[in-house]
Amino acid sequence: MADSSSPPPPLCDRISHKSYLLRAVDLTILGLLFSLLLYRILHVNQSDTVWVVAFLCESCFSFVWLLITCIKWSPADYKTYPDRLDERVHDLPSVDMFVTTADPVREPPIIVVNTVLSLLAVNYPANKLACYVSDDGCSPLTYFSLKEASKFAKIWVPFCKKYNVNVRAPFMYFLNPPAATEGSEFGKDWEMMKREYEKLSQKLEEATGSSHWLDAEDDFEEFSNTKPNDHSTIVKVVWENKEGVGDEKEVPHVVYISREKRPNYLHQYKAGAMNFLVRVSGLMTNAPYMLNVDCDMYANEADVVRQAMCIFLQQSMNSNHCAFVQYPQYFYDSNVGELTVLQLYLGRGIAGIQGPLYGGSGCFHTRRVMYGLSLDDLEDDGSLSSIATRKYLAEESLAREFGKSKEMVKSVVDALQRKSYLHNTLKDSLEAAQEVGHCHYEYQTSWGNTIGWLYDSTTEDVNTSIGIHSRGWTSSYILPDPPAFLGCMPQGGPGTMVQQRRWATGLLEVLFNKQSPLIGMFRRKIRFRQRLAYLYVFSWGLRSIPELFYCLLPAYCVLHNSALFPKGVYLGIIVTLVGMHCLYTLWEFMSLGFSVQSWYVSQSFGRIKTTCSWLFSIFDIILKLLGISKTVFIVTKKTMPETKSGSGSEKSQGEVDCPNKDSGKFEFDGSLYFLPGTFIVLVNLAALAGCSVGLQRLSPRHGGGGSGLAEACGCVLVVILFLPFLKGMFEKGKYGIPLSTLSKAAFLAVLFVVFYVGN
Ligand SMILES: O=c1ccn([C@@H]2O[C@H](COP(=O)(O)OP(=O)(O)O[C@H]3O[C@H](CO)[C@@H](O)[C@H](O)[C@H]3O)[C@@H](O)[C@H]2O)c(=O)[nH]1
């Protein structure tokens, strides 16, 4: 029997994943890289440019590996015990849930609706939840869909709770009929729900094609004569859970919001939408915690909110320093093993330092931290220190920072002082909500600067994340199995290239803005290794330059008859390095249930995205720094789950996104993204062809003893890594490289070859 004087069991445990073996492997690879650099220094021949370029590239790779080793040194995450929550906590805190959408075509409302339904049905008292949907597309269709979805939610939520359904996004749930339930009560309910969901989908599909419903109801008046970038603020209470007591049949509040937009007015993309969500929810429900998900990231696990609360509530009993709880982002229907591996190994590594980076979706935030509090502003019991009280609660300074709305200032004071929200009806706040959605509301306030989601980067997530860690807060990482949230990712092709470029550009923007981990070394309270983690992420775009050079160096050396790699026994350094790196990364993949094929796809895609997409982020950032152009946020196209059935609940984490039948099959279009890759393949093929006809003999020998088998193997390796491009040269349609790209790349390749042979 448990001793009544012993402390109650914790709500969560921090699990360390430290491994001496993995540290040894990381260090060995680092040692090999440094030996290679040393060899180059000792054997340098100043007239040999190849040697110098290779040295510079390898220095970059070594630096990146040094960062990786530091990041992965002490991995950790959290295990939570949601079953203990009810025993320990009698009054669960409220949570405001935010969903952002921006374009009803690229983000079909049926996807948004599924995400919303999955959130409305989570295992948490409905009177403690409110779901706010921000629509940057100002689309009556999205509003219509939400209205229909909230009607469906009245049968869906009780159904999920009654039968303890695991996956509460209907489009996923109904992919798998339950086994042998015919005739049972559950079987009948299941059939009925499925029919109702089909009706809902049908209605939304019909509404997408026509707009007759728009005139039929007064409710859509505010949408008339609006354009996505030119309209007034719209705030609509879709469903209000009046006098909710947390009954299983209740549906949480649903609110639709679309902030004012005017042409030529910088609306700050997603970050601007998030800040409007924070303000409106502050006026309406003012929950101390806020969950944010992208419109395609549905809750795949009914206990997501309870799990996050285990961390926050345990921390508030102890030290109270966790600003946010981040779940990793997993994806349905897409081959993104690379992201899964990255989030597990590197993600846990960062989580073991000061905590995971905020990834933009699947994250629970504390409202007070978003209002700019630093860790130092709090006493041990979580109340504001006397200095912070003076600093934050003077009404004048609050109005300066948070904007002129009196209701907003009051709600901020309540949130900072942790006062529980006094129930008004949501509609009482509509007028104030309109005011805080005005284009000019943020003018000369601290929104986006020190408060809320931070501006000045299209990757608002990591920009905001470093702002929070710089104020001394920590964050926590939970990796439940099945995954807590699942979203969609574009398959390899133009969509991916645009997305990767936006990420790399946004990250570089932070590297060069005031949040940069390179500045404020002693002033900011961010830990040293956490800074390195940010540096690793923010410098993605810069890695494109050494990678591009390194993909061309073997071909150059073969054509130029010069040595790239060490000779004799020293060649062993390179061979061991490549071999170890391959085996190590392969092990990382296989340990998560991915196949060898998936590992190859990720290695190949890694090189393609760096040289073809990240490369453009450098141009973007130069143009931005020169003030010639601004960066833009192109919304990623979302697709319904099609090829795979299954709820994700019976699968292990690794299986969530194993490659589909088309893995490695790349889609092309005529955009410039595909020019560098095609050029790389052509040049390496030309070098191999030259090698086989003995071209080197025509070239004079250059430093290091001329090229040999190692350089030719280098060319083969590059071609293998860019195989989707080689295949694309022989395919037709969307899988084929367009003739225009091929001819441009061929022209450049001919220039490259002609210029270097015998030069
Ligand atoms: O002007 C905008 C642009 C985007 N969004 C929303 O922002 C979210 C993310 O946009 P998406 O096009 O899906 O970007 P992804 O590249 O797929 O998203 C990743 O990268 C983004 C940063 O670039 C992060 O914000 C996301 O959380 C992260 O999942 C979506 O819900 C959009 O509807 C807006 O609300 N307003």
Short mmCIF file of N, CA and C in Angstrom, two decimals, residues 230-305:
data_model
loop_
_atom_site.label_atom_id
_atom_site.label_comp_id
_atom_site.label_asym_id
_atom_site.label_seq_id
_atom_site.Cartn_x
_atom_site.Cartn_y
_atom_site.Cartn_z
N ASP A 230 -8.58 42.80 -49.22
CA ASP A 230 -9.25 44.08 -49.07
C ASP A 230 -10.63 43.88 -48.42
N HIS A 231 -10.66 43.94 -47.13
CA HIS A 231 -11.95 43.77 -46.43
C HIS A 231 -11.81 44.22 -44.98
N SER A 232 -12.96 44.45 -44.35
CA SER A 232 -12.96 44.83 -42.93
C SER A 232 -12.86 43.59 -42.06
N THR A 233 -12.69 43.82 -40.78
CA THR A 233 -12.60 42.68 -39.85
C THR A 233 -13.95 41.97 -39.76
N ILE A 234 -13.88 40.66 -39.75
CA ILE A 234 -15.11 39.87 -39.55
C ILE A 234 -14.88 38.96 -38.35
N VAL A 235 -15.76 39.06 -37.37
CA VAL A 235 -15.67 38.13 -36.22
C VAL A 235 -17.06 37.54 -36.04
N LYS A 236 -17.14 36.23 -36.07
CA LYS A 236 -18.47 35.59 -35.96
C LYS A 236 -18.43 34.44 -34.98
N VAL A 237 -19.38 34.47 -34.06
CA VAL A 237 -19.47 33.35 -33.12
C VAL A 237 -20.27 32.26 -33.82
N VAL A 238 -19.58 31.20 -34.21
CA VAL A 238 -20.25 30.13 -34.96
C VAL A 238 -21.09 29.29 -34.01
N TRP A 239 -20.53 29.02 -32.84
CA TRP A 239 -21.27 28.22 -31.85
C TRP A 239 -20.79 28.63 -30.47
N GLU A 240 -21.75 28.92 -29.61
CA GLU A 240 -21.38 29.28 -28.24
C GLU A 240 -21.89 28.22 -27.28
N ASN A 241 -21.03 27.71 -26.47
CA ASN A 241 -21.40 26.69 -25.49
C ASN A 241 -21.91 27.39 -24.23
N LYS A 242 -23.13 27.86 -24.29
CA LYS A 242 -23.66 28.70 -23.20
C LYS A 242 -23.84 27.88 -21.94
N GLU A 243 -23.40 28.47 -20.83
CA GLU A 243 -23.51 27.82 -19.51
C GLU A 243 -22.99 26.40 -19.52
N GLY A 244 -21.96 26.16 -20.28
CA GLY A 244 -21.39 24.81 -20.35
C GLY A 244 -20.89 24.36 -18.98
N VAL A 245 -21.11 23.09 -18.68
CA VAL A 245 -20.62 22.59 -17.40
C VAL A 245 -19.58 21.48 -17.58
N GLY A 246 -19.22 21.23 -18.82
CA GLY A 246 -18.20 20.23 -19.07
C GLY A 246 -18.78 18.85 -19.30
N ASP A 247 -20.06 18.80 -19.65
CA ASP A 247 -20.71 17.52 -19.92
C ASP A 247 -20.12 16.88 -21.19
N GLU A 248 -20.18 15.56 -21.25
CA GLU A 248 -19.61 14.83 -22.40
C GLU A 248 -20.28 15.18 -23.73
N LYS A 249 -21.52 15.68 -23.63
CA LYS A 249 -22.25 15.95 -24.88
C LYS A 249 -22.01 17.37 -25.38
N GLU A 250 -21.33 18.16 -24.59
CA GLU A 250 -21.13 19.57 -24.96
C GLU A 250 -20.11 19.73 -26.08
N VAL A 251 -20.31 20.79 -26.84
CA VAL A 251 -19.33 21.15 -27.88
C VAL A 251 -18.71 22.49 -27.49
N PRO A 252 -17.38 22.60 -27.49
CA PRO A 252 -16.74 23.87 -27.13
C PRO A 252 -17.13 25.01 -28.07
N HIS A 253 -16.88 26.25 -27.63
CA HIS A 253 -17.16 27.41 -28.48
C HIS A 253 -16.40 27.29 -29.81
N VAL A 254 -17.02 27.81 -30.88
CA VAL A 254 -16.31 27.92 -32.17
C VAL A 254 -16.46 29.36 -32.66
N VAL A 255 -15.35 30.01 -32.95
CA VAL A 255 -15.40 31.41 -33.38
C VAL A 255 -14.61 31.55 -34.69
N TYR A 256 -15.23 32.24 -35.65
CA TYR A 256 -14.56 32.50 -36.94
C TYR A 256 -14.06 33.94 -36.93
N ILE A 257 -12.79 34.17 -37.30
CA ILE A 257 -12.29 35.54 -37.35
C ILE A 257 -11.46 35.77 -38.63
N SER A 258 -11.58 36.97 -39.15
CA SER A 258 -10.76 37.34 -40.30
C SER A 258 -10.40 38.81 -40.11
N ARG A 259 -9.12 39.08 -39.90
CA ARG A 259 -8.72 40.46 -39.58
C ARG A 259 -8.83 41.37 -40.80
N GLU A 260 -8.87 42.65 -40.54
CA GLU A 260 -8.96 43.60 -41.64
C GLU A 260 -7.71 43.50 -42.52
N LYS A 261 -7.93 43.61 -43.83
CA LYS A 261 -6.79 43.63 -44.76
C LYS A 261 -7.01 44.77 -45.74
N ARG A 262 -5.97 45.45 -46.07
CA ARG A 262 -6.04 46.48 -47.11
C ARG A 262 -4.84 46.32 -48.02
N PRO A 263 -5.02 46.61 -49.33
CA PRO A 263 -3.88 46.45 -50.25
C PRO A 263 -2.73 47.35 -49.79
N ASN A 264 -1.55 46.95 -50.07
CA ASN A 264 -0.33 47.69 -49.72
C ASN A 264 -0.10 47.81 -48.21
N TYR A 265 -0.89 47.10 -47.44
CA TYR A 265 -0.65 47.14 -46.00
C TYR A 265 -0.02 45.82 -45.59
N LEU A 266 1.14 45.89 -44.97
CA LEU A 266 1.85 44.65 -44.62
C LEU A 266 1.11 43.94 -43.49
N HIS A 267 0.56 42.77 -43.79
CA HIS A 267 -0.28 42.14 -42.75
C HIS A 267 0.45 41.04 -41.99
N GLN A 268 1.71 40.85 -42.27
CA GLN A 268 2.59 39.95 -41.51
C GLN A 268 2.17 38.48 -41.55
N TYR A 269 1.47 38.08 -42.58
CA TYR A 269 1.18 36.67 -42.82
C TYR A 269 0.68 35.94 -41.58
N LYS A 270 1.24 34.75 -41.36
CA LYS A 270 0.70 33.92 -40.26
C LYS A 270 0.91 34.57 -38.90
N ALA A 271 2.06 35.22 -38.72
CA ALA A 271 2.35 35.82 -37.41
C ALA A 271 1.29 36.87 -37.07
N GLY A 272 0.89 37.66 -38.09
CA GLY A 272 -0.15 38.67 -37.88
C GLY A 272 -1.47 38.01 -37.50
N ALA A 273 -1.77 36.89 -38.19
CA ALA A 273 -3.01 36.17 -37.89
C ALA A 273 -2.98 35.62 -36.46
N MET A 274 -1.84 35.10 -36.05
CA MET A 274 -1.72 34.54 -34.70
C MET A 274 -1.94 35.63 -33.65
N ASN A 275 -1.40 36.80 -33.90
CA ASN A 275 -1.55 37.87 -32.90
C ASN A 275 -3.00 38.35 -32.80
N PHE A 276 -3.68 38.32 -33.92
CA PHE A 276 -5.10 38.67 -33.87
C PHE A 276 -5.87 37.59 -33.09
N LEU A 277 -5.50 36.34 -33.31
CA LEU A 277 -6.12 35.25 -32.55
C LEU A 277 -5.91 35.43 -31.05
N VAL A 278 -4.68 35.83 -30.69
CA VAL A 278 -4.37 36.01 -29.26
C VAL A 278 -5.26 37.12 -28.69
N ARG A 279 -5.42 38.20 -29.46
CA ARG A 279 -6.20 39.33 -28.94
C ARG A 279 -7.70 38.97 -28.82
N VAL A 280 -8.24 38.39 -29.89
CA VAL A 280 -9.68 38.07 -29.84
C VAL A 280 -9.96 37.06 -28.72
N SER A 281 -9.12 36.03 -28.64
CA SER A 281 -9.36 35.02 -27.59
C SER A 281 -9.16 35.65 -26.21
N GLY A 282 -8.23 36.62 -26.12
CA GLY A 282 -8.02 37.32 -24.85
C GLY A 282 -9.29 38.04 -24.43
N LEU A 283 -9.98 38.61 -25.40
CA LEU A 283 -11.21 39.35 -25.09
C LEU A 283 -12.37 38.41 -24.78
N MET A 284 -12.37 37.25 -25.42
CA MET A 284 -13.55 36.38 -25.29
C MET A 284 -13.42 35.35 -24.18
N THR A 285 -12.32 34.64 -24.14
CA THR A 285 -12.20 33.56 -23.14
C THR A 285 -10.94 33.67 -22.28
N ASN A 286 -9.92 34.32 -22.78
CA ASN A 286 -8.70 34.62 -22.03
C ASN A 286 -8.11 33.41 -21.30
N ALA A 287 -8.05 32.26 -21.98
CA ALA A 287 -7.50 31.06 -21.33
C ALA A 287 -6.00 31.24 -21.08
N PRO A 288 -5.48 30.68 -19.99
CA PRO A 288 -4.05 30.83 -19.71
C PRO A 288 -3.16 30.05 -20.69
N TYR A 289 -3.74 29.05 -21.37
CA TYR A 289 -2.95 28.26 -22.33
C TYR A 289 -3.58 28.34 -23.71
N MET A 290 -2.71 28.27 -24.72
CA MET A 290 -3.21 28.39 -26.10
C MET A 290 -2.55 27.29 -26.95
N LEU A 291 -3.39 26.56 -27.67
CA LEU A 291 -2.85 25.55 -28.59
C LEU A 291 -2.91 26.13 -29.98
N ASN A 292 -1.83 25.99 -30.74
CA ASN A 292 -1.93 26.43 -32.14
C ASN A 292 -1.59 25.31 -33.11
N VAL A 293 -2.50 25.16 -34.10
CA VAL A 293 -2.23 24.17 -35.16
C VAL A 293 -2.48 24.80 -36.52
N ASP A 294 -1.73 24.33 -37.52
CA ASP A 294 -2.03 24.72 -38.90
C ASP A 294 -3.31 24.00 -39.29
N CYS A 295 -3.97 24.52 -40.34
CA CYS A 295 -5.31 24.00 -40.63
C CYS A 295 -5.32 22.53 -41.05
N ASP A 296 -4.16 21.97 -41.42
CA ASP A 296 -4.13 20.56 -41.84
C ASP A 296 -3.67 19.63 -40.72
N MET A 297 -3.33 20.17 -39.57
CA MET A 297 -2.74 19.32 -38.50
C MET A 297 -3.81 18.89 -37.50
N TYR A 298 -4.43 17.78 -37.78
CA TYR A 298 -5.52 17.35 -36.87
C TYR A 298 -4.95 16.62 -35.65
N ALA A 299 -5.73 16.63 -34.58
CA ALA A 299 -5.31 15.92 -33.37
C ALA A 299 -5.52 14.44 -33.59
N ASN A 300 -4.45 13.67 -33.50
CA ASN A 300 -4.49 12.25 -33.80
C ASN A 300 -4.59 11.44 -32.51
N GLU A 301 -4.62 12.12 -31.39
CA GLU A 301 -4.62 11.43 -30.10
C GLU A 301 -5.53 12.24 -29.18
N ALA A 302 -6.52 11.54 -28.62
CA ALA A 302 -7.58 12.26 -27.89
C ALA A 302 -7.08 12.97 -26.63
N ASP A 303 -5.95 12.53 -26.12
CA ASP A 303 -5.46 13.08 -24.85
C ASP A 303 -4.44 14.20 -25.01
N VAL A 304 -4.32 14.78 -26.20
CA VAL A 304 -3.25 15.77 -26.43
C VAL A 304 -3.25 16.90 -25.39
N VAL A 305 -4.43 17.43 -25.10
CA VAL A 305 -4.49 18.58 -24.19
C VAL A 305 -4.09 18.12 -22.79
#
